[in-house]
Coordinates of C-alpha atoms in Angstrom, one line a residue:
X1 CA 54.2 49.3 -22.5
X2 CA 52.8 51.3 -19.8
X3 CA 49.8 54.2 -20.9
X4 CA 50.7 57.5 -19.4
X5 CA 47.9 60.0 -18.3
X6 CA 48.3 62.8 -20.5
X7 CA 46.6 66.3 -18.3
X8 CA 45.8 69.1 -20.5
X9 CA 44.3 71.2 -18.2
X10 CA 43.9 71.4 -13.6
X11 CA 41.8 73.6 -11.7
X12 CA 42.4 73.9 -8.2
X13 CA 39.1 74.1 -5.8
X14 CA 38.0 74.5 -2.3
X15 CA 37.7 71.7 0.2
X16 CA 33.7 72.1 0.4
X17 CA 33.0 72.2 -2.8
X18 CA 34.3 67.9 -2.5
X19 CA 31.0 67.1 -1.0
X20 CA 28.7 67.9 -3.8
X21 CA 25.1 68.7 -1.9
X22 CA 22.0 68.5 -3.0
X23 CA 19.4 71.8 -3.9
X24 CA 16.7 70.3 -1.2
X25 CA 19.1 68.8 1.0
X26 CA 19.4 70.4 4.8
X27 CA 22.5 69.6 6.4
X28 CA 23.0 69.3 9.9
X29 CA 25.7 71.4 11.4
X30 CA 27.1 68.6 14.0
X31 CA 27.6 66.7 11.1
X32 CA 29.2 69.3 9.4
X33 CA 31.6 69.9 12.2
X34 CA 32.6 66.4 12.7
X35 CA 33.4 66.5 9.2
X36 CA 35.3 69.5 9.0
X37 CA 37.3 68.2 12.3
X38 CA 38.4 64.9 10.1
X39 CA 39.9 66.6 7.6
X40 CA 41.8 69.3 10.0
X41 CA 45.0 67.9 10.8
X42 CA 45.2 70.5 13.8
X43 CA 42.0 69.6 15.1
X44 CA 41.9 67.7 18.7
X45 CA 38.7 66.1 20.0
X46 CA 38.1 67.1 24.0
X47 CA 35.2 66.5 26.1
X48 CA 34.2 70.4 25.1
X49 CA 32.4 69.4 22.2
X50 CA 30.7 67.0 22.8
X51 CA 28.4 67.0 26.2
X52 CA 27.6 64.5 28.3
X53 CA 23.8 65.8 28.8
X54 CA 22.6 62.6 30.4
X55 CA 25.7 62.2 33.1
X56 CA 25.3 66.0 33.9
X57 CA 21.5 65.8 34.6
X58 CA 22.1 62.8 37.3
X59 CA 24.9 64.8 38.6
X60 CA 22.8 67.6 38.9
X61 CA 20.1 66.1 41.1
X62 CA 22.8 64.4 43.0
X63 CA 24.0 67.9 43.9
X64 CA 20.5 69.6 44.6
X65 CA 20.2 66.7 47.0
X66 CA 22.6 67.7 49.4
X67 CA 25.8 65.7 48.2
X68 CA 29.2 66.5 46.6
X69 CA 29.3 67.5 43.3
X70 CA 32.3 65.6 41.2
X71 CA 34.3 67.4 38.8
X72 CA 34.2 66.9 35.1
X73 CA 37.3 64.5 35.7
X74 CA 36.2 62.7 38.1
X75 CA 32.6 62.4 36.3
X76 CA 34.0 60.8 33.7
X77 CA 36.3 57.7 35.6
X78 CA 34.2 54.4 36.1
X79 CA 32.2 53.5 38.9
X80 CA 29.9 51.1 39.8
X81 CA 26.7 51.5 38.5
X82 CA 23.6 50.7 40.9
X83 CA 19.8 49.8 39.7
X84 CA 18.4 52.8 40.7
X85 CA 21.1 55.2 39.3
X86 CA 20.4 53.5 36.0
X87 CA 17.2 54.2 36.2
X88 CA 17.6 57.7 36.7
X89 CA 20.1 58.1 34.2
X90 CA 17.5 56.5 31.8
X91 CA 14.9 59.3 32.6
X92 CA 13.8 61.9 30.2
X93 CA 12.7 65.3 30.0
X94 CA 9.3 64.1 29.9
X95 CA 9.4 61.8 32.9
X96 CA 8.5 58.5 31.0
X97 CA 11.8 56.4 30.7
X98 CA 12.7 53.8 29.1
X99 CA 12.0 51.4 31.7
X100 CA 8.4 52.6 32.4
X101 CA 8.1 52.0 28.4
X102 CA 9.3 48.7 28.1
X103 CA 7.5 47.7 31.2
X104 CA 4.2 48.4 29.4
X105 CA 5.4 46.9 26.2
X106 CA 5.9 43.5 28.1
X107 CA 2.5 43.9 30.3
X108 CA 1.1 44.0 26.9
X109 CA 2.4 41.3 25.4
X110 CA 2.0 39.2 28.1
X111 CA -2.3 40.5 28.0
X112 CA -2.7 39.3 24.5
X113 CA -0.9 36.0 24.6
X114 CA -3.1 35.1 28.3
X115 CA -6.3 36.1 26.3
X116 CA -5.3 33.7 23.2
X117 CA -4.2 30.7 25.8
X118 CA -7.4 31.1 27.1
X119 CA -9.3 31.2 24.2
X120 CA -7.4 28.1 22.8
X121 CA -8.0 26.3 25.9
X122 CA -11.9 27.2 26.1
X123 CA -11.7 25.4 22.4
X124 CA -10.1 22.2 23.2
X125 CA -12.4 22.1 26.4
X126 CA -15.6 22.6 23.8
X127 CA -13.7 20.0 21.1
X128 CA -13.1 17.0 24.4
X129 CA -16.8 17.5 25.6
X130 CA -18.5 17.1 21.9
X131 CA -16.5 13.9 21.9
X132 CA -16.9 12.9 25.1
X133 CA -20.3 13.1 24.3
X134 CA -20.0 11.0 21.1
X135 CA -18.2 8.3 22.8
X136 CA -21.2 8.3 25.5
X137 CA -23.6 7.6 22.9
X138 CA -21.7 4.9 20.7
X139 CA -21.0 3.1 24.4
X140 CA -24.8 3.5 24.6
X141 CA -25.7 1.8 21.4
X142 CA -23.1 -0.8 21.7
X143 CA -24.6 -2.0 24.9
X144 CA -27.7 -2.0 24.0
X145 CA -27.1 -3.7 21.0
X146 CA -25.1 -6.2 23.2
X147 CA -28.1 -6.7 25.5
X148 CA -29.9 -7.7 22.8
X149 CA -28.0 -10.0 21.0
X150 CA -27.4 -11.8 24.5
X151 CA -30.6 -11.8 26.4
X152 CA -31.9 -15.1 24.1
X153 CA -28.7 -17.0 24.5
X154 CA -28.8 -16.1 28.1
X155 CA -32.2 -17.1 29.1
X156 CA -31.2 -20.5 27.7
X157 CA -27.7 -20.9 29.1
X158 CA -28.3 -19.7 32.2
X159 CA -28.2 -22.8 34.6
X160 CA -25.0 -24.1 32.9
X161 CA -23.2 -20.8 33.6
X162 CA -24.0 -20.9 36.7
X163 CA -22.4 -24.1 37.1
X164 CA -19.3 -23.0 35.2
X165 CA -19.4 -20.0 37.0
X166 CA -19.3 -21.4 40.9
X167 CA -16.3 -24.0 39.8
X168 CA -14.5 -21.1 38.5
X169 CA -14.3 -19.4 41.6
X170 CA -14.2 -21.9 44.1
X171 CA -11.2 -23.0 41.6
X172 CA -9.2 -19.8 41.8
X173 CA -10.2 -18.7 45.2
X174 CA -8.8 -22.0 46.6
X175 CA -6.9 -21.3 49.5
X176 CA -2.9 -20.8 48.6
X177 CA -3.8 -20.4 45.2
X178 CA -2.1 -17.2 44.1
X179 CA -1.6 -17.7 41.1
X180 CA -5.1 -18.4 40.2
X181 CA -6.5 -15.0 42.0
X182 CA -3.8 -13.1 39.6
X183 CA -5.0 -14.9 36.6
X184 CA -8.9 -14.2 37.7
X185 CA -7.4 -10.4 38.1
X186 CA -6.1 -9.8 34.9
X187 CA -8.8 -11.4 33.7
X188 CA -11.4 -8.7 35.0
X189 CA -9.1 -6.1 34.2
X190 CA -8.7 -6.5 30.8
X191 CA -11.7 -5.1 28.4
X192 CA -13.9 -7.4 26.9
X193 CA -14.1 -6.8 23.0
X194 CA -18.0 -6.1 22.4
X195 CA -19.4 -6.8 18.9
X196 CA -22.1 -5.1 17.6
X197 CA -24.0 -6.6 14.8
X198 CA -25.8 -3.6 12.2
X199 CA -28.6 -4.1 10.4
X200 CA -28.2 -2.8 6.4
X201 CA -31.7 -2.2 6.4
X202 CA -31.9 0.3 9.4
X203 CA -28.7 2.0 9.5
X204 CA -27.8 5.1 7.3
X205 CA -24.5 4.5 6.1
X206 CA -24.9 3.5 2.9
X207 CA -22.3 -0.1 2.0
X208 CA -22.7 0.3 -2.2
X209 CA -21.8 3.7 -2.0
X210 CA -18.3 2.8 0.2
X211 CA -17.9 -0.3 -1.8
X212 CA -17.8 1.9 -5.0
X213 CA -15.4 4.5 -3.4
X214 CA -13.1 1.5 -2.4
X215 CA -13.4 -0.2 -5.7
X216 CA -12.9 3.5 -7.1
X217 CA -9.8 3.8 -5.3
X218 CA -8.2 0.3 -6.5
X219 CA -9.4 1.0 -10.1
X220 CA -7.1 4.5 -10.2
X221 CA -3.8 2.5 -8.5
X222 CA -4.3 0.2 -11.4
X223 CA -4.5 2.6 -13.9
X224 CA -1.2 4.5 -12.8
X225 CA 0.7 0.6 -13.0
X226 CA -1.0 -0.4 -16.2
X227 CA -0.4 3.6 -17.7
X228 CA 3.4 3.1 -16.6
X229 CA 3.6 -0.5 -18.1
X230 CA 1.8 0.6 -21.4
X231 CA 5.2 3.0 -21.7
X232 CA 8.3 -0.1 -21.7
X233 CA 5.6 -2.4 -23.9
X234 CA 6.8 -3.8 -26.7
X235 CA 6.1 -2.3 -30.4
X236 CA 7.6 -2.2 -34.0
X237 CA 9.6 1.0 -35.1
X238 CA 8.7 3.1 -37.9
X239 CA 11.2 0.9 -40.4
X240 CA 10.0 -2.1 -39.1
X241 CA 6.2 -1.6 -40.0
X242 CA 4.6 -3.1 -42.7
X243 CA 1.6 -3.2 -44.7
X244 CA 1.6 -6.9 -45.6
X245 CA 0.8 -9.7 -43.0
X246 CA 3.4 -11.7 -43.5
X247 CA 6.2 -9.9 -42.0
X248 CA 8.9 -12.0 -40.4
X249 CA 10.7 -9.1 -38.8
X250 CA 7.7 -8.7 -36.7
X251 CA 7.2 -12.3 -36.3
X252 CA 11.1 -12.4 -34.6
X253 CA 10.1 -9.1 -32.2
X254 CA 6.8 -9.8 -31.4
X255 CA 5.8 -13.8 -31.5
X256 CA 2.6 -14.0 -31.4
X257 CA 2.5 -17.6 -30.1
X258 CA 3.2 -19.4 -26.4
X259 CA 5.5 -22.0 -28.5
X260 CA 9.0 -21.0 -28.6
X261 CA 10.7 -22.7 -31.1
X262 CA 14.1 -24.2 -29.8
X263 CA 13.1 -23.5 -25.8
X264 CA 15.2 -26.1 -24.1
X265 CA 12.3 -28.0 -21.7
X266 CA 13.2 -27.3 -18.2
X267 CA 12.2 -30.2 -16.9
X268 CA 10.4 -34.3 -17.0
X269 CA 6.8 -33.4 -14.3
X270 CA 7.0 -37.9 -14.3
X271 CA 10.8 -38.7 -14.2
X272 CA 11.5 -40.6 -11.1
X273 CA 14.8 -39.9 -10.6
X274 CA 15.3 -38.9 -7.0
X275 CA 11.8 -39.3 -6.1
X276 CA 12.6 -42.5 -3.6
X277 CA 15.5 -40.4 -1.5
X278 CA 12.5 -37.3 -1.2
X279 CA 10.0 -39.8 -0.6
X280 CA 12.1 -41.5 2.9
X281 CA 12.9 -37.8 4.4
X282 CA 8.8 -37.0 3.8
X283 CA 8.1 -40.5 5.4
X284 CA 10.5 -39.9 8.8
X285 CA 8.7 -36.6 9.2
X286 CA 5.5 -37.8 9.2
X287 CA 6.2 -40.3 11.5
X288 CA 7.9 -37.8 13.6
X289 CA 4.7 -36.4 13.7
X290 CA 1.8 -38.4 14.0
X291 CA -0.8 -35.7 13.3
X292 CA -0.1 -35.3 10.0
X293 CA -2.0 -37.5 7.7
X294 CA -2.9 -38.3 4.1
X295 CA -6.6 -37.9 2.4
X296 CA -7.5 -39.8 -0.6
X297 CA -8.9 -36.7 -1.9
X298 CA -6.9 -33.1 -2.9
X299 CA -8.9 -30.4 -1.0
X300 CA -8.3 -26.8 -1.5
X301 CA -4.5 -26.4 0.3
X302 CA -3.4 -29.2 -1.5
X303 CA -4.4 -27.6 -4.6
X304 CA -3.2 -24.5 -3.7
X305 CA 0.0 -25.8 -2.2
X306 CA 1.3 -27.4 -5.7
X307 CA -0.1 -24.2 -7.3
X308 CA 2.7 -22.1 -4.8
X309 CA 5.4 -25.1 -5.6
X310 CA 4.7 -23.7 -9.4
X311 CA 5.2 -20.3 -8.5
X312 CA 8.6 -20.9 -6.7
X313 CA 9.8 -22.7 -9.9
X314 CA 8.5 -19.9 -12.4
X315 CA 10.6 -17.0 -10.1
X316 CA 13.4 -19.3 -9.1
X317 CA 13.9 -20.4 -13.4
X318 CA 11.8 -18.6 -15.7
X319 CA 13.4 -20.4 -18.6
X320 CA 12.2 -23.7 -18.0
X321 CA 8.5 -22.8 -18.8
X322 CA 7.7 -21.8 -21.9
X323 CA 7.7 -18.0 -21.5
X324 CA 8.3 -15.9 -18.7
X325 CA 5.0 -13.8 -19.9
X326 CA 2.9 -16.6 -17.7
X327 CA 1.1 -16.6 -14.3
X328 CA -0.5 -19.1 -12.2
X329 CA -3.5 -17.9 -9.9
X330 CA -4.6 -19.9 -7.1
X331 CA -8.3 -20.9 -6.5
X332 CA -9.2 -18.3 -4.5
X333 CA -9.1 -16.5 -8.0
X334 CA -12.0 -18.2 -9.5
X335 CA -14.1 -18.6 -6.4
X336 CA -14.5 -15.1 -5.4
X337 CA -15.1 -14.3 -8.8
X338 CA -17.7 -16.2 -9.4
X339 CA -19.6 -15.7 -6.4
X340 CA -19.5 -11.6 -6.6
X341 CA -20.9 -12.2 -10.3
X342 CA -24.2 -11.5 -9.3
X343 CA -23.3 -7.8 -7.4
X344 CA -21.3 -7.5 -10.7
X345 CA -24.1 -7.6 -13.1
X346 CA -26.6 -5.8 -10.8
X347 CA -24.4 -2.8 -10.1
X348 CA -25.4 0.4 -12.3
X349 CA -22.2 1.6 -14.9
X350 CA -21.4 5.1 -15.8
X351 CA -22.7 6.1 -19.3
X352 CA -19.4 4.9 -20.9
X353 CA -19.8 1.3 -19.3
X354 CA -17.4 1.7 -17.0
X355 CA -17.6 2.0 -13.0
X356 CA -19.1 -1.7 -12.4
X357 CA -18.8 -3.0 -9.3
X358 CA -15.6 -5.6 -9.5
X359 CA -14.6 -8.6 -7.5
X360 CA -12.7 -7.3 -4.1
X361 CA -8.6 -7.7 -5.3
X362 CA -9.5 -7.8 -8.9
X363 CA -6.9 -5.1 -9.1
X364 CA -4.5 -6.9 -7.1
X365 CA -4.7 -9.6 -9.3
X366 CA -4.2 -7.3 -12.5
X367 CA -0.9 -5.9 -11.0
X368 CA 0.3 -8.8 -10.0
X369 CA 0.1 -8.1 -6.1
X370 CA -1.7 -11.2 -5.5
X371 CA -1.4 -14.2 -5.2
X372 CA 0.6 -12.8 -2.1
X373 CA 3.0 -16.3 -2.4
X374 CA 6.0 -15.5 -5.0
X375 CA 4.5 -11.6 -6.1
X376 CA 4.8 -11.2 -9.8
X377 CA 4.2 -7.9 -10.0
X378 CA 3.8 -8.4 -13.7
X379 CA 0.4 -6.1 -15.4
X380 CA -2.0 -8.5 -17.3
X381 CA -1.5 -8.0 -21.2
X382 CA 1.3 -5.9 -20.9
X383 CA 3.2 -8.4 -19.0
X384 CA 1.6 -11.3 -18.9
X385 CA -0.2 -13.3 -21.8
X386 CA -1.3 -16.2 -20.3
X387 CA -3.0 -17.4 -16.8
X388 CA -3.1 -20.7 -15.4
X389 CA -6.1 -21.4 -12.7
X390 CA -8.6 -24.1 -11.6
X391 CA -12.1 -24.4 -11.0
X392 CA -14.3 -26.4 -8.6
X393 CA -17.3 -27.9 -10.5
X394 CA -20.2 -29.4 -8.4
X395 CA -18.6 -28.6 -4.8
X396 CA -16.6 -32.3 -5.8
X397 CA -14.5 -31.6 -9.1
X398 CA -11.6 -29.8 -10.4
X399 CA -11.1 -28.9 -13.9
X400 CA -8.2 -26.5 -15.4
X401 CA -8.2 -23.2 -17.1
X402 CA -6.1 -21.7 -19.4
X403 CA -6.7 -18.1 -20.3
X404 CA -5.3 -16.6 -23.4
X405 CA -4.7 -12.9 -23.5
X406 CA -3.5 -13.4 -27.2
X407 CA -6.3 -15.2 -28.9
X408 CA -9.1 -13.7 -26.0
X409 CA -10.1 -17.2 -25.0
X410 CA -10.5 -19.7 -22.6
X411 CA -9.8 -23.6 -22.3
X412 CA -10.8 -25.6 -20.2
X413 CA -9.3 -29.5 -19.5
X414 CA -11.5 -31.6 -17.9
X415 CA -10.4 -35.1 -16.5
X416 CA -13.8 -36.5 -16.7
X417 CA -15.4 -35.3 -20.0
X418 CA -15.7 -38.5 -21.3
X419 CA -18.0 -39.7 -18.3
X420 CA -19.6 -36.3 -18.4
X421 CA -19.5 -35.7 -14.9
X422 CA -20.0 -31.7 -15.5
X423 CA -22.0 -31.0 -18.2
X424 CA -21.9 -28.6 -20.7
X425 CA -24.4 -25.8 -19.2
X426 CA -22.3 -26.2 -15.6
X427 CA -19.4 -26.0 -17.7
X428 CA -20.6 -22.7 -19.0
X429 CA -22.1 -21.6 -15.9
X430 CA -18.8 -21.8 -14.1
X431 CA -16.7 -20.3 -17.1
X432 CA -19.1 -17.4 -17.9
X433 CA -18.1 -14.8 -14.7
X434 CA -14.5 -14.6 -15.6
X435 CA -15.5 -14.6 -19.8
X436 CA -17.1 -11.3 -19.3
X437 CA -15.1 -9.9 -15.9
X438 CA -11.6 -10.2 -17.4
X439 CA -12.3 -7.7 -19.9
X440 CA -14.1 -5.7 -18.6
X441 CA -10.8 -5.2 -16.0
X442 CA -8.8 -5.3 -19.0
X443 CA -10.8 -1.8 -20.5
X444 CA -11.3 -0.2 -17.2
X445 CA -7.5 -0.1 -16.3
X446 CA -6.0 0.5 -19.5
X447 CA -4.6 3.5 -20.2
X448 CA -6.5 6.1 -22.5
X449 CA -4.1 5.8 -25.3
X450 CA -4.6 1.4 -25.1
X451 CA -8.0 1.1 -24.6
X452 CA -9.3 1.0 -27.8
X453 CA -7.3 -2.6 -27.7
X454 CA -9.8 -3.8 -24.9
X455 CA -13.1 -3.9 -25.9
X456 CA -16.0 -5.3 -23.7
X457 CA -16.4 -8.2 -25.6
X458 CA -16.4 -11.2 -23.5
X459 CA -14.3 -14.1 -23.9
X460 CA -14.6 -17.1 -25.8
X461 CA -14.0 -20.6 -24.1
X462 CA -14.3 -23.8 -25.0
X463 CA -13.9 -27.0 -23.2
X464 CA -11.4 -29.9 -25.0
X465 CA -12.8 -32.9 -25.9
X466 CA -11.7 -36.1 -23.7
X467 CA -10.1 -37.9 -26.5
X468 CA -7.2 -35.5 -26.6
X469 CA -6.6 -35.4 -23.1
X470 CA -5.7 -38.2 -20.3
X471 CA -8.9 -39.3 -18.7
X472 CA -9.5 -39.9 -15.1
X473 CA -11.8 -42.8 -15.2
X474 CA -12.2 -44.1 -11.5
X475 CA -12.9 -41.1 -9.3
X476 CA -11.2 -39.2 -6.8
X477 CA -8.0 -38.3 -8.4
X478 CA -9.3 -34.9 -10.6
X479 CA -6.9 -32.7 -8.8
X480 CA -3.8 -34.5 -9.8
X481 CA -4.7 -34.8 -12.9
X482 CA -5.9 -30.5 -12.9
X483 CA -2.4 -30.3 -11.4
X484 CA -0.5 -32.0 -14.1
X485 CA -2.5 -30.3 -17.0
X486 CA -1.7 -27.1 -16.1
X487 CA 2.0 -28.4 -15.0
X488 CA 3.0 -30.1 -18.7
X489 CA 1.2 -27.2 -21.2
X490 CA 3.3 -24.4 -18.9
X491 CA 6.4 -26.1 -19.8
X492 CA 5.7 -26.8 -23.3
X493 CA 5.5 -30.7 -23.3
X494 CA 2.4 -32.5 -24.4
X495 CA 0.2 -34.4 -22.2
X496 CA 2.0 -37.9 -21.9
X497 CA 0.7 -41.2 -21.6
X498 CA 2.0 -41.6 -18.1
X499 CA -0.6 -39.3 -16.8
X500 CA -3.2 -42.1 -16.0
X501 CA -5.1 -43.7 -13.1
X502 CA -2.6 -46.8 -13.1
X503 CA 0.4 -44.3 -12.5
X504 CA -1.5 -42.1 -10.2
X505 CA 0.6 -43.2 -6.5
X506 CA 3.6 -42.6 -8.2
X507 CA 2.4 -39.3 -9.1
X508 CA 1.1 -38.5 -6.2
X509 CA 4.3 -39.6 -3.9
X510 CA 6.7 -37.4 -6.1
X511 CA 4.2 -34.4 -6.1
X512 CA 3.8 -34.7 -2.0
X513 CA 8.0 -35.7 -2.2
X514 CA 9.3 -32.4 -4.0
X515 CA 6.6 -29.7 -2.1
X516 CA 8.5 -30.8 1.4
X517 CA 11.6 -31.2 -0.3
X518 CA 11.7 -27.4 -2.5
X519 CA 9.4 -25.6 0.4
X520 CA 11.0 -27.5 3.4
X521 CA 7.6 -28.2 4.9
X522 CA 6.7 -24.7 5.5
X523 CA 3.3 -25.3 4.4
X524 CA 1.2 -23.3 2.2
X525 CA 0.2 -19.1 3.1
X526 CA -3.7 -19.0 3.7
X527 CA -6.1 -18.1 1.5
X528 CA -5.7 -14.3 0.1
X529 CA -8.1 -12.2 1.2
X530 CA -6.2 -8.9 1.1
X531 CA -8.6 -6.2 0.1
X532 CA -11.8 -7.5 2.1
X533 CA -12.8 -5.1 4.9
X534 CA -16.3 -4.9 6.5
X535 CA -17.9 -3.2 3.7
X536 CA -17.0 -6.4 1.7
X537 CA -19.3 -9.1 1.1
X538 CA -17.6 -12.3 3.6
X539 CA -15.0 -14.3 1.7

């Protein structure tokens, strides 16, 4: 149902009042016309009213100039327009026109932007000669210091360059020998890379402090992956808490043990199976290439070479070990840190403890980055519980590590404890850097909210006694047996009878068998030292 518009009363009223108009307002009477000539139906627009005062005035001085004046029709038609009769039809009262304005708007412009080209050009010419000058005086002190690392060495040398010298170019100046006067072309071309040797003592920049900043640096990365970490780690809900220790719920979330009962074993370290198809392929490659040889002794890329194998098998089949929460360092590890202990122990900490000098790639190692072979990328106790390393006793023996996050403590397997070839105090000596550096890595990258959990206490250690372990009694085979410790107590199995010096070319045939058959002979990567710069101590 439509609503109707029900009018009680109309009042008819005047066309102006329509346009209600302000008390203040001034209205302008060509307006008001135009308006008035919308609304008139009669009305009809004509050239009358509205004059063409700029047309007429350039008519007009056409006219005083002697020519014909045009009618108002003809005025109005099209013509072509010249430059000059635009002008003039530009031209005001006033006798400034539009062009003279715009023409001094653009000289202007066109001022200010020369004088701020020129001032920025007068600064870069400032800016290249302060360096130019720098570069002068570094050139400077590299030569000299050149000069005189050279001028002994020269003194002495200085007949059998000479020698070397005149063969040299009676060698490439040989007549028809192009290809030599190229090579001895290139060859002066190319710069020679000058090194210049700095004494700590004499020069001002200050190594400790840049050490610090860089340590700094790596210490605050670590915190951010350790802080993000600390968020997915694993805890009890509110339900699942309980007062009393004995608390199998927690037992089955949280184990607190490296045993996993029921764990299949992933594999037999001294089954055989195999071994004699590997062992002919390793043999025709090495005869394939006679440069290749076998040492009686395992040196440091053999040991680090198994130690990789290791790491393959952990990211290619975490079950087989006896927890994925596990990591094996290389010796690299262990060396560094116990040569740095020194600077570690002398350096000054904040008032908290905190802000010692660490190891270069101690943080590396906390996040996982290194070892670069096989990246974990797993965060020590959040993570990881357990590391697996070695150490070289004496500069001539190699004794494995195993370092307990859980229990804070450190064993150490030694192949010759019963002959005592390291003794106790070396033992200690050896052990003691990474006892009280682990920690303190642990506290300084934790998270706020965590670190109450690592204190600076150092870790305990203890070295097992040689009646419990397989013993190497003729020397020379301490890294196999290192090897196979760390091997058999990462996958869960004990140490078995096999492991003995009788067995020891067997063992050694399948370990050198399955690294060229699971790594295809690509060798081993070389020893990390990502994080080592010039203000480093040398690796």
């Amino acid at each position: 149902m439509l609503k109707q518009a029900r009018i009680q009363s109309c009042v008819a009223k005047d066309l102006a009042d329509m346009f209600p108009v302000w008390d203040d307002d001034e209205q302008d009477p060509d307006i008001v016309k135009i308006v008035n000539a919308l609304h008139d139906p009669n009305f009809k627009f004509s050239k009358n009213h509205w004059p063409l005062e700029g047309v007429l005035s350039a008519h007009i001085v056409k006219s005083e100039a002697g020519k014909r004046s045009l009618s108002s029709d003809e005025s109005s038609r099209k013509r072509p327009c010249t430059a000059s009769a635009s002008a003039a039809s530009f031209v005001g009262d006033e006798g400034v026109g539009v062009v003279a304005t715009m023409k001094a708007h653009f000289d202007q412009c066109f001022k200010s932007f020369s004088t701020k080209m020129l001032n920025g050009l007068g600064s870069c010419e400032k800016q290249i000669k302060l360096l130019t000058d720098i570069g002068v005086l570094i050139c400077m002190f590299m030569h000299v210091s050149d000069n005189k690392l050279q001028s002994n060495s020269e003194k002495d040398d200085a007949p059998m360059k000479a020698n070397v010298n005149v063969g040299a170019c009676e060698s490439v100046n040989a007549p028809g020998d192009a290809k030599g006067k190229k090579a001895a072309v290139k060859e002066e071309e190319a710069p020679k890379p000058s090194i210049c040797e700095i004494d700590p003592k004499t020069c001002d920049v200050d190594f400790d402090a840049v050490a610090l900043a860089k340590n700094a640096k790596a210490r605050e990365a670590a915190q951010l992956v350790a802080r993000a970490t600390s968020a997915r780690y694993r805890q009890l809900a509110a339900t699942q808490k309980s007062p009393f220790l004995g608390n199998s719920t927690a037992k089955a979330i949280i184990p607190s043990s490296a045993s996993h009962s029921g764990r299949a074993h992933g594999y037999d370290s001294f089954d055989q199976t195999g071994v004699r198809a590997k062992h002919i392929t390793l043999m025709n490659f090495i005869k394939s290439n006679p440069l290749h040889s076998f040492l009686i002794f395992l040196n440091v890329q053999h040991m680090e070479a198994y130690i990789n194998l290791l790491r393959l098998r952990l990211s290619k089949h975490p079950e087989w070990f006896v927890s994925d929460r596990i990591c094996f360092l290389n010796s690299m590890f262990a060396t560094v840190w116990r040569r740095d202990y020194e600077a570690f122990k002398q350096s000054e900490p904040n008032a908290d403890g905190s802000g010692k000098l660490l190891p270069p790639g101690a943080y590396s190692y906390y996040t996982g980055q290194l070892p670069i072979y096989c990246q974990t990328k797993k965060t020590w106790t959040y993570d990881v519980d357990y590391l697996y390393s070695m150490l070289h006793i004496r500069e001539d023996h190699w004794v494995a590590i195993w370092v307990s996050f859980v229990t804070k403590h450190i064993t150490v397997w030694d192949s010759h404890k019963a002959t005592k070839h390291a003794s106790d105090e070396q033992i200690v000596e050896a052990v003691e850097p990474l006892a009280v550096m682990i920690p303190y890595l642990l506290q300084t990258c934790a998270p706020d909210d965590d670190k109450w959990r690592f204190p600076y206490t150092p870790l305990t250690h203890s070295r097992v006694p040689g009646t419990e372990i397989p013993q190497n009694i003729q020397s020379g085979d301490c890294g196999v047996y290192c090897l196979k410790y760390i091997e058999c107590h990462a996958l869960d199995l004990p140490f078995p009878l096999e492991l003995c010096d009788k067995n020891m070319r067997k063992i050694r045939e399948k370990m050198a068998a399955e690294l060229y058959d699971e790594t295809g002979c690509k060798g081993h990567d070389k020893l990390d030292a990502t994080g080592l710069d010039v203000y480093d101590r040398q690796a």
